[in-house]
Coordinates of C-alpha atoms in Angstrom, one line a residue:
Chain A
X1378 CA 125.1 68.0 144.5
X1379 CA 124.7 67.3 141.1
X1380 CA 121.4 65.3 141.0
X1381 CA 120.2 68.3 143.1
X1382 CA 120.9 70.9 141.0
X1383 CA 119.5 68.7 138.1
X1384 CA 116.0 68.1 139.9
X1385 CA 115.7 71.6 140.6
X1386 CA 116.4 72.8 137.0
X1387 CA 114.1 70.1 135.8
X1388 CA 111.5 71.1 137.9
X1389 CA 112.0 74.8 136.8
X1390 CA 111.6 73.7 133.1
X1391 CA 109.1 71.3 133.7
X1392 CA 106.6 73.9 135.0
X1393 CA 106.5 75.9 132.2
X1394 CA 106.3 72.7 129.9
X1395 CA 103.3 71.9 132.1
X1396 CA 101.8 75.4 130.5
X1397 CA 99.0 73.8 128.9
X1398 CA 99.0 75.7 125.7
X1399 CA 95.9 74.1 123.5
X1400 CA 95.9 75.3 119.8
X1401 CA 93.8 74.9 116.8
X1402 CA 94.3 75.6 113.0
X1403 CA 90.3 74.4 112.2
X1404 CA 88.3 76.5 115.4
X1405 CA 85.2 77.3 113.9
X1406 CA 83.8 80.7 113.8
X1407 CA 80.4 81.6 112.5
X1408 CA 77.9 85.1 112.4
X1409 CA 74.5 85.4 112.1
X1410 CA 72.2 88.1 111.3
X1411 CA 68.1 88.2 111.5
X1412 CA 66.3 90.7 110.5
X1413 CA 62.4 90.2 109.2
X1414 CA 64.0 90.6 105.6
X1415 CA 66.9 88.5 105.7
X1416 CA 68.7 86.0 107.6
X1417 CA 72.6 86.2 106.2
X1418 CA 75.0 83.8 108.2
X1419 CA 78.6 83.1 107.0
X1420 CA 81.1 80.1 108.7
X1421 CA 84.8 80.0 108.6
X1422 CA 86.3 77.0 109.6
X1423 CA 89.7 78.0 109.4
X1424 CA 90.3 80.3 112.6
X1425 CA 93.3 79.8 114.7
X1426 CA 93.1 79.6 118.4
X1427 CA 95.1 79.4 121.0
X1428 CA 94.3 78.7 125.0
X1429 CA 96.9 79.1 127.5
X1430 CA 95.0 77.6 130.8
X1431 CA 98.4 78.9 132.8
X1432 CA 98.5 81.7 132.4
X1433 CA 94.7 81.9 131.5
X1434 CA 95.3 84.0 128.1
X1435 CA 93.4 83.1 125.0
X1436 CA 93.8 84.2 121.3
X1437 CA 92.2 84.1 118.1
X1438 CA 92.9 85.3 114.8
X1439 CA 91.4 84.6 111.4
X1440 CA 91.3 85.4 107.8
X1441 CA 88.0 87.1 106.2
X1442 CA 87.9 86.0 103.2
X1443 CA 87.6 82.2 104.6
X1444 CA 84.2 83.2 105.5
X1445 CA 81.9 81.2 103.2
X1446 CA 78.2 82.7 102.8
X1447 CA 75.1 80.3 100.7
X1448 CA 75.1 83.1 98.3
X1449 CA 78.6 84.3 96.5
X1450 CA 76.8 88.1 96.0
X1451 CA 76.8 88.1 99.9
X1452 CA 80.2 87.2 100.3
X1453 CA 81.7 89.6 97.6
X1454 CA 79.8 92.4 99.2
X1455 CA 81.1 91.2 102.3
X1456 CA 84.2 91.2 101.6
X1457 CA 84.5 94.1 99.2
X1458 CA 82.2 96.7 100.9
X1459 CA 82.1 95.8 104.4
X1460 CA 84.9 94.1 106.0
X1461 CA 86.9 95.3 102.9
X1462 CA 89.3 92.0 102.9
X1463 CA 92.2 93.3 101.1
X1464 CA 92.8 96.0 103.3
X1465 CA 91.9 94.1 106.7
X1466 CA 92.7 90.9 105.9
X1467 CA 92.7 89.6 109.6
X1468 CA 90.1 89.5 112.6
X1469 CA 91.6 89.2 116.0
X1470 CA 91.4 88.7 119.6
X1471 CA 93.7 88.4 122.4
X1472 CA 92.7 88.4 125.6
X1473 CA 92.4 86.7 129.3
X1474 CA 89.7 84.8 130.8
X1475 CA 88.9 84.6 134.6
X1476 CA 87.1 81.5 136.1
X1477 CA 88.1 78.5 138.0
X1478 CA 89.6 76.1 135.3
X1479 CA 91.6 72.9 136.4
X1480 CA 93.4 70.6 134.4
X1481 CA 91.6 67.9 135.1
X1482 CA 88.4 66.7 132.9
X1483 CA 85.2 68.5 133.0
X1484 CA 83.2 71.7 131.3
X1485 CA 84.2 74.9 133.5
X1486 CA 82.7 78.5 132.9
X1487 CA 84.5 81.5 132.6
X1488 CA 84.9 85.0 131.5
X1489 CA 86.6 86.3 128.3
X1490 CA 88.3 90.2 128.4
X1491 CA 90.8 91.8 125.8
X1492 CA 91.0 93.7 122.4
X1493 CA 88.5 92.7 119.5
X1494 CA 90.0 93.8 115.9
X1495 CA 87.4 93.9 113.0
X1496 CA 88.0 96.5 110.1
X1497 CA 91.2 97.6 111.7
X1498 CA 89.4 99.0 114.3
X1499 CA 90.1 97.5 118.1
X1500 CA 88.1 97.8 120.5
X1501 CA 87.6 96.4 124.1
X1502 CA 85.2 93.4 125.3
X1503 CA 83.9 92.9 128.3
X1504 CA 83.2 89.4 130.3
X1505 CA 81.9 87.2 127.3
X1506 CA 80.9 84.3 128.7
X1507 CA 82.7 81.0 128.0
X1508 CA 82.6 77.3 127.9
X1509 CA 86.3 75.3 128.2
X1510 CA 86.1 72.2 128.0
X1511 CA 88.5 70.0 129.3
X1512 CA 89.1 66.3 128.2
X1513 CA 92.1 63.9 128.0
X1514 CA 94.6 65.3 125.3
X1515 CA 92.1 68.1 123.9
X1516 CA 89.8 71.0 125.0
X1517 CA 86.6 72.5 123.5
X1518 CA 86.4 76.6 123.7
X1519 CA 83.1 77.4 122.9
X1520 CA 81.4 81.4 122.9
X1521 CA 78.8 83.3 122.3
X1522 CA 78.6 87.4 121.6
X1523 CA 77.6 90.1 119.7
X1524 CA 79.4 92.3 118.0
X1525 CA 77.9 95.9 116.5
X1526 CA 79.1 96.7 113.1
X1527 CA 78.9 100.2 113.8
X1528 CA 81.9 100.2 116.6
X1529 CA 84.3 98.5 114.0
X1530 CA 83.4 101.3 111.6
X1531 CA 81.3 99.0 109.3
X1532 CA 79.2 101.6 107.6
X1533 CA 75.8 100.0 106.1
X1534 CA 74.1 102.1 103.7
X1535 CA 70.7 103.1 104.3
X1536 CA 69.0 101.0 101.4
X1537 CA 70.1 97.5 103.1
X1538 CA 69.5 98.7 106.4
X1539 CA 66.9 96.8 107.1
X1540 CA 68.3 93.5 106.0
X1541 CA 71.7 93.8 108.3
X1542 CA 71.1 93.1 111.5
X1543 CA 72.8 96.6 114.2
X1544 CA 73.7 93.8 116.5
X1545 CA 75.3 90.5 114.4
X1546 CA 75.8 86.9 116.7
X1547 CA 79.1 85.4 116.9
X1548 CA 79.7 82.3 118.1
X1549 CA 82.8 80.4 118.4
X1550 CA 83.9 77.0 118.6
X1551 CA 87.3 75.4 118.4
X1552 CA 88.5 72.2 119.4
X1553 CA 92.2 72.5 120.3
X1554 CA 95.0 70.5 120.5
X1555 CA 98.2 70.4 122.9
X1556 CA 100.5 73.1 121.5
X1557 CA 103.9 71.3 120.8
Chain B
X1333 CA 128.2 76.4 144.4
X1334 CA 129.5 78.1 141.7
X1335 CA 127.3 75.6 139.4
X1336 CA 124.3 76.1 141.4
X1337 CA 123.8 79.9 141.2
X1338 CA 124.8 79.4 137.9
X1339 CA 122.1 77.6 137.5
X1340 CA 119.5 79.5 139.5
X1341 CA 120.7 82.6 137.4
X1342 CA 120.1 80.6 134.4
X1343 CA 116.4 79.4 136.0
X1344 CA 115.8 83.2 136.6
X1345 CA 116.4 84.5 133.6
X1346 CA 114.3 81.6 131.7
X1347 CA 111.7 82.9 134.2
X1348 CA 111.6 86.3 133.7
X1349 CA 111.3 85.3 129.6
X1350 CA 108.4 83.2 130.4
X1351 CA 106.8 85.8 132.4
X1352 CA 107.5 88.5 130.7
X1353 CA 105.3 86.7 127.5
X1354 CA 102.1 88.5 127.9
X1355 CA 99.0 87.2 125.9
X1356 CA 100.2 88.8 122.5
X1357 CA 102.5 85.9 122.6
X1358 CA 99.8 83.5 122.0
X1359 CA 98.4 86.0 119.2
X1360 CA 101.9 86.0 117.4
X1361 CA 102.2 82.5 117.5
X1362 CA 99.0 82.3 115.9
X1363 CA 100.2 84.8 113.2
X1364 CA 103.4 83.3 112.7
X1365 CA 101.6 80.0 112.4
X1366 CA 99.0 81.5 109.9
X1367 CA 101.6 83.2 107.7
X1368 CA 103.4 80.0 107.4
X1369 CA 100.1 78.5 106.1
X1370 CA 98.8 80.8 103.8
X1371 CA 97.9 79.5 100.5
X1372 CA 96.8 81.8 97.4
X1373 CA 93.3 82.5 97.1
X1374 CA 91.5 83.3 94.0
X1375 CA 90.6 87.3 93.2
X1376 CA 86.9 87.9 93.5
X1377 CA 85.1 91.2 92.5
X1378 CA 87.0 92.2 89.5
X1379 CA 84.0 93.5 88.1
X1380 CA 80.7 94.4 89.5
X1381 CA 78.2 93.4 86.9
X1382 CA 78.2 91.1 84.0
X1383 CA 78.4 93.1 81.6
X1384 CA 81.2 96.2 81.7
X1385 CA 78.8 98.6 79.7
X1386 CA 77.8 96.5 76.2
X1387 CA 80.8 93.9 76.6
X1388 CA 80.7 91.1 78.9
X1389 CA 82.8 90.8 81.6
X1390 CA 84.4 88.0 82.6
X1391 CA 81.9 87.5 85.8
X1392 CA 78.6 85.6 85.5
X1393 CA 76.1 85.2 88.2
X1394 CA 77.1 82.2 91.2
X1395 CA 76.1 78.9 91.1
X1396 CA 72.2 79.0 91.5
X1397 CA 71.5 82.4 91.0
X1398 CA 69.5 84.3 88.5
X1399 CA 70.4 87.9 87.2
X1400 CA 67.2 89.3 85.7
X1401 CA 68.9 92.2 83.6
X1402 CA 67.7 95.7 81.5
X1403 CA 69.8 97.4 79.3
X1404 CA 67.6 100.3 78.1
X1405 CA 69.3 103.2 75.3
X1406 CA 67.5 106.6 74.7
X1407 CA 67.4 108.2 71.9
X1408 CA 70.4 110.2 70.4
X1409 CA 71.0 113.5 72.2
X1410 CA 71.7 115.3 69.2
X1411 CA 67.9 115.0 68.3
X1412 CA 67.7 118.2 69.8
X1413 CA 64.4 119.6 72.0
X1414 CA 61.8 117.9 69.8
X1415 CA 62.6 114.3 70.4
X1416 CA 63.6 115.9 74.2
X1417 CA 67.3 115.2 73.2
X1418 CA 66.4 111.3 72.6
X1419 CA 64.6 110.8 75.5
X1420 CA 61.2 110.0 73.3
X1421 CA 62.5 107.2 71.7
X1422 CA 64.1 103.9 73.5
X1423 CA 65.6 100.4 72.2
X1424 CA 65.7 98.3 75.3
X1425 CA 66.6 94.5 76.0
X1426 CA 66.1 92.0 78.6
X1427 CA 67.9 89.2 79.7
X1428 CA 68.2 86.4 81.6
X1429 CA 70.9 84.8 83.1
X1430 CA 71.3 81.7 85.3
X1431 CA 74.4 80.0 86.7
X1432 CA 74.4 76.9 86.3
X1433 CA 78.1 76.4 88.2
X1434 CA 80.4 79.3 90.3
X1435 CA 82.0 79.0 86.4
X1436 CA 79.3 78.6 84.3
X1437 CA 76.5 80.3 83.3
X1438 CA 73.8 80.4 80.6
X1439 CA 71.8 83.6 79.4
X1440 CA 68.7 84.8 77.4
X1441 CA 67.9 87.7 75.7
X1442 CA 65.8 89.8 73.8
X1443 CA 66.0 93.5 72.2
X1444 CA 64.1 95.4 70.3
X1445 CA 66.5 96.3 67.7
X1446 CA 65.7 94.5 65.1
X1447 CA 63.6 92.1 67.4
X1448 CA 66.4 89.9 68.1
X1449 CA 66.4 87.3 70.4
X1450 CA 69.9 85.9 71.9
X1451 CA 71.3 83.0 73.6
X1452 CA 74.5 83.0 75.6
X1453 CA 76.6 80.7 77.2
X1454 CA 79.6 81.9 79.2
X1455 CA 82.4 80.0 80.8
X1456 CA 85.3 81.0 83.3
X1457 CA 88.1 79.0 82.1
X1458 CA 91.1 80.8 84.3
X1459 CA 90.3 82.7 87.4
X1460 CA 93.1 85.2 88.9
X1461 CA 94.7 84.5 92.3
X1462 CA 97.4 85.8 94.3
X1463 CA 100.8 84.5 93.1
X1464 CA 99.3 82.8 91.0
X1465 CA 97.5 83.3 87.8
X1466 CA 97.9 86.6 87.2
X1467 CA 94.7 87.0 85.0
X1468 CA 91.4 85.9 84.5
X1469 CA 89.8 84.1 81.5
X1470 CA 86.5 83.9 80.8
X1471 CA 85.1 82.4 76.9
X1472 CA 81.8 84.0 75.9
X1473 CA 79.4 82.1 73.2
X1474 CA 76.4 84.3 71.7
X1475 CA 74.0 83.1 69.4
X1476 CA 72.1 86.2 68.2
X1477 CA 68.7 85.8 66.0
X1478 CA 66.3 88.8 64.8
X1479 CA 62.8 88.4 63.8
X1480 CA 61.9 91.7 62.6
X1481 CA 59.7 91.3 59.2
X1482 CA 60.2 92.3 56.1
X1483 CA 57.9 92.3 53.6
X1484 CA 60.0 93.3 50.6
X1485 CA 62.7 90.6 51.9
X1486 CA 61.0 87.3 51.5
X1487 CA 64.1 85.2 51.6
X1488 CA 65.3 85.9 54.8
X1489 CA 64.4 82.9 55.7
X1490 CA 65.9 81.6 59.7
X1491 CA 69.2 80.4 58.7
X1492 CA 69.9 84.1 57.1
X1493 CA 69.1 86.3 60.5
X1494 CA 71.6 83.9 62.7
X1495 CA 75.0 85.4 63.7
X1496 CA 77.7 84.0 66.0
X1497 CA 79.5 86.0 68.2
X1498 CA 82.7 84.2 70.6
X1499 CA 84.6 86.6 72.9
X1500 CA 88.0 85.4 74.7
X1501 CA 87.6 87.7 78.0
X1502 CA 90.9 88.5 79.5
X1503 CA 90.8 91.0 82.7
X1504 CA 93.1 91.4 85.7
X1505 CA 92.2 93.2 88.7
X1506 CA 95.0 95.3 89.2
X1507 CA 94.3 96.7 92.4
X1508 CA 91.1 97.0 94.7
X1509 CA 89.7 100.1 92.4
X1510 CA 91.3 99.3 89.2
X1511 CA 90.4 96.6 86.7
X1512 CA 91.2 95.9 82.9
X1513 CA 89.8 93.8 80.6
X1514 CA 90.7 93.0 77.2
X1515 CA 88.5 90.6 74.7
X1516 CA 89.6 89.6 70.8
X1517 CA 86.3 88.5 69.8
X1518 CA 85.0 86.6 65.9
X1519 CA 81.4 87.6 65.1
X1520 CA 80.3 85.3 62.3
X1521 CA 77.1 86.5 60.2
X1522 CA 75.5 84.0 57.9
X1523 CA 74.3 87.0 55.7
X1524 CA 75.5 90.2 55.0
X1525 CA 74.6 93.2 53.0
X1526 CA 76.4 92.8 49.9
X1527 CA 79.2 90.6 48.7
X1528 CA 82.1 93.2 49.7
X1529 CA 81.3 93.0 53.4
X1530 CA 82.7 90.2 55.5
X1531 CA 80.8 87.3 56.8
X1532 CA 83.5 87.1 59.8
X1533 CA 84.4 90.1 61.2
X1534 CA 87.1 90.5 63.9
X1535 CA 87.0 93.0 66.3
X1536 CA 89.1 93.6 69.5
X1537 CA 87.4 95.6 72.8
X1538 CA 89.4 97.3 75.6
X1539 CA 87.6 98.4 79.0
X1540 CA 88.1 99.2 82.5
X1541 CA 86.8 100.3 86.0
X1542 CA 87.9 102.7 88.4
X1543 CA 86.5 103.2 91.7
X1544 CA 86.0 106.2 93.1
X1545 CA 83.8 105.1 96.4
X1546 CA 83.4 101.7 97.8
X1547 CA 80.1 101.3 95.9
X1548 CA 80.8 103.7 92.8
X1549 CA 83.1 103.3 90.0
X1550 CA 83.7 104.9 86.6
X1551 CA 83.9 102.3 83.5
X1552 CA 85.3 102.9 80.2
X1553 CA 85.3 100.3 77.2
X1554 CA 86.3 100.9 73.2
X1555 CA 85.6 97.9 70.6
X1556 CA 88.0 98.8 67.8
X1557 CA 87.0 96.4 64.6
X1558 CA 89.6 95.6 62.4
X1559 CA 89.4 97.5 59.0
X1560 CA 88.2 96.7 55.4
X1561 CA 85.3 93.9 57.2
X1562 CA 82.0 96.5 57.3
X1563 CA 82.1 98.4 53.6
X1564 CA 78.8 98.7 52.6
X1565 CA 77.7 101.4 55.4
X1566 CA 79.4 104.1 57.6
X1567 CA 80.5 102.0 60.5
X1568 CA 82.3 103.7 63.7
X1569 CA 83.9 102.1 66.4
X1570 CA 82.0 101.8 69.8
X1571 CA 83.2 103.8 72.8
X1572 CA 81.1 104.3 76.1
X1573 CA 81.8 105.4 79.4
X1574 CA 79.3 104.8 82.3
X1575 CA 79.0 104.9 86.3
X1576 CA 78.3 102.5 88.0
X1577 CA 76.3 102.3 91.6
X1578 CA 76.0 99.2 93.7
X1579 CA 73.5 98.8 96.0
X1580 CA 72.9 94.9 98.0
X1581 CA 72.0 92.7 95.1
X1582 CA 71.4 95.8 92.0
X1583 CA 74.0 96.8 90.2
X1584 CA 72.8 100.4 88.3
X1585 CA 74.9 101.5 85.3
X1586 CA 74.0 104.7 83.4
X1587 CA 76.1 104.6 80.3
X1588 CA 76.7 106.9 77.5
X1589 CA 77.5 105.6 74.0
X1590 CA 77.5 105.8 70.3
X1591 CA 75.8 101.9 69.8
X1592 CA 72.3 101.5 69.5
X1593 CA 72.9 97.6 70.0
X1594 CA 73.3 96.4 73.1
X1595 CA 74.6 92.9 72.0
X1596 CA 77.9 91.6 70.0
X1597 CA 76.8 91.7 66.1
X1598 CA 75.4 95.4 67.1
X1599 CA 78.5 97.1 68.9
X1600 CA 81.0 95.6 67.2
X1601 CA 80.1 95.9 63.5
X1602 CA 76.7 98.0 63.3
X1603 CA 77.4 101.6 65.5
X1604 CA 76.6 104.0 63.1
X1605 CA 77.1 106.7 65.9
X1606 CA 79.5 108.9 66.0
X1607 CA 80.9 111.2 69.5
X1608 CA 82.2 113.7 66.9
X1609 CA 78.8 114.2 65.4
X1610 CA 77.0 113.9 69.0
X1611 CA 75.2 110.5 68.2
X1612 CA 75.0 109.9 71.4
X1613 CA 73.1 107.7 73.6
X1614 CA 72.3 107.5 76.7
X1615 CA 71.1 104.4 78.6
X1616 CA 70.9 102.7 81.5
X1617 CA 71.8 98.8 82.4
X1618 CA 70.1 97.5 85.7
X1619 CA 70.9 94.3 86.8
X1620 CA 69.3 92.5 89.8
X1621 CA 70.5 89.2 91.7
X1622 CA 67.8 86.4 92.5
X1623 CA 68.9 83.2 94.4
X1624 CA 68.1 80.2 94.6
X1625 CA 70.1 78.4 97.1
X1626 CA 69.0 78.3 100.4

């Protein structure tokens, strides 16, 4: 009776331990923006991520200021005029992804949803497409999107705005552990 | 039995937990993780330009850029209509400066008071971070030399136009709209105008900014010098208050002040201005950003 109840309970607890929560503390998260005047792109290597392939959820969050731009003028201005960094310190996403994504090793597609916070402001994305990748004891998220300053209440004056792109490119790449 | 629904009950509510964790969950463990992690981080932007109005600040430009920079002063205002209230008359320099590190950075200059050419070398020794060093330190080194001619001074030979100016620059960033500065400085002139006056003069300068709008702020600075240095001439002490606008890589300052200098041995030992009297002028600095990195 014992053994039985033991098997069952283990099984119980094993399934969530077989949750497949991958995390990262180094995903990589760079923007882009081309405009005939000015190409301005910025990297932060510091984003946190998280991939739950169970219950198909994924987050991100990361830290503004760890965006590092070629020229320290861009940078300050970015973080003191436009994504105003001491206010806002964080960017976030939480979200879910739908596509057919097994455990086993191999790159599957799929479709990110959820909340987008930039500036304090959240707003709702639609069906990004996605890359996981799944490999023995790791997995590669990667993205692509764009993002329009204007819906996060990212006001550009009208003397740079020919040098700031109205739609910036985000891409994202993390390569994530097992969450312990 | 008893031990088995015990157990189920036990599996059931462990369950529900799990199920119950909707995707935030991942997003507060990533925030709970972050939080753990997060380290102090040095205090950028605690003033727009290099200079606050005539003082240095303790910013310079970033590693591989080059500020190309005007200051430009009118005319006093109480000149009346005539001189169009000192708008017909103009001292101006310009300057460059290049840095050479994120921390160091190395300057030319020229004015047209008194012809005078400067050199500059400026260095952030401390730099402010969040519980951390609570202010920043920056040392400022100006050589200042001036070539205007003389005819009925035939002596003044090179070594007698050279003065040496060193500012300690000490400024905190007290909030996101406020910043202080405060800088001791020693100017050293190798001649002066008789043997009552001082060839090292001390003076100590006081300045801030406020901002009003994200790309506007109001500055302030006063350079009080110590007494009984300058006796030879009527000297005040320098006050100006300016606004300054931001716009991508210009900075725009419009100033009014009682110096007709616009380096050290000038405002801080030569304003013969004075706000009382409405010997005022009014300028303009403009700097602009070029970069070199890629």
């Amino acid at each position: 009776m014992k053994t039985i109840c033991f098997i069952v309970l283990a099984s119980l607890f094993y399934l969530p331990m077989q949750g497949q929560t991958y995390m990262t503390r180094n995903g990589n998260v760079s923007f882009f923006s081309k405009t005939p005047l000015e190409d301005i792109k910025a990297e932060n290597t510091q984003a946190f991520a998280a991939v739950d392939l169970s219950k198909r959820s994924v987050a991100f969050t990361l830290l503004q200021r760890n965006f590092l731009f070629p020229k320290q003028l861009m940078q300050e201005h970015y973080n003191e005029n436009y994504v105003e960094s001491e206010k806002f310190p964080k960017a976030q996403f939480a979200g879910t992804f739908t596509g057919d994504v097994k455990t086993t090793p191999g790159t599957y597609k799929v479709q990110v949803s959820g909340q987008l916070t930039i500036h304090g402001v959240t707003q709702q994305v639609q069906n990004i497409p996605a890359e996981l990748e799944v490999n023995e004891g790791k997995m590669t998220a990667k993205a692509a999107f764009a993002v329009k300053p204007s819906d996060y209440n990212i006001k550009i004056p009208s003397l740079v705005k020919d040098k700031i792109a109205s739609q910036i490119n985000i891409q994202i790449a993390a390569v994530c552990q097992p969450a312990k | 039995m008893q031990k088995i629904a015990c157990y189920i009950i036990l599996c059931l509510l462990f369950g529900h937990t799990a199920a119950s964790a909707q995707d935030t969950s991942l997003l507060r463990m990533l925030n709970e993780s972050e939080n753990a992690g997060d380290k102090s981080h040095i205090v950028t932007g605690t003033f727009k330009a290099t200079q606050l109005i005539n003082v240095p600040t303790i910013e310079s430009p970033g590693k591989k850029s080059l500020q190309f920079l005007i200051m430009h002063r009118f005319g006093k205002i109480n000149e009346g209509a005539y001189e169009l209230f000192g708008l017909d008359n103009a001292s101006i320099r310009f300057g460059l400066d290049y840095g050479i590190t994120d921390r160091l950075s190395a300057g030319v200059g020229r004015s047209s008071v008194d012809k005078a050419f400067d050199g500059n070398i400026k260095y952030k020794i401390l730099q402010q971070s969040t519980g951390g060093t609570p202010v920043s330190l920056s040392l400022y080194e100006l050589v200042t030399h001036y070539t205007q001619r003389y005819t009925d001074k035939p002596y003044l030979s090179g070594r007698f136009r050279t003065s040496y100016t060193s500012q300690l620059l000490i400024a905190r960033k007290f909030s996101r709209n406020l910043s202080l500065q405060l800088a001791p400085s020693w100017t050293h002139y190798n001649l002066v105008g008789t043997p009552e006056d001082k060839n090292d003069v001390f003076a100590i300068s006081a300045g801030g900014r406020m901002k009003f709008t994200k790309r506007m702020s109001l500055t302030a600075e006063y350079n009080y010098l110590l007494p009984d240095q300058v006796v030879s001439t009527k000297i005040y002490n320098s006050l100006s208050l300016g606004v300054d606008i931001e716009t991508g890589g210009h900075v725009f300052q419009l100033v009014f002040t009682n110096s007709n200098g616009m380096i050290g041995p000038y405002y801080l030992s030569k304003t013969n201005g004075s706000w009382d009297k409405g010997d005022i002028f009014f300028g303009f600095n403009i700097s602009r950003s070029f970069n070199f990195r890629k």
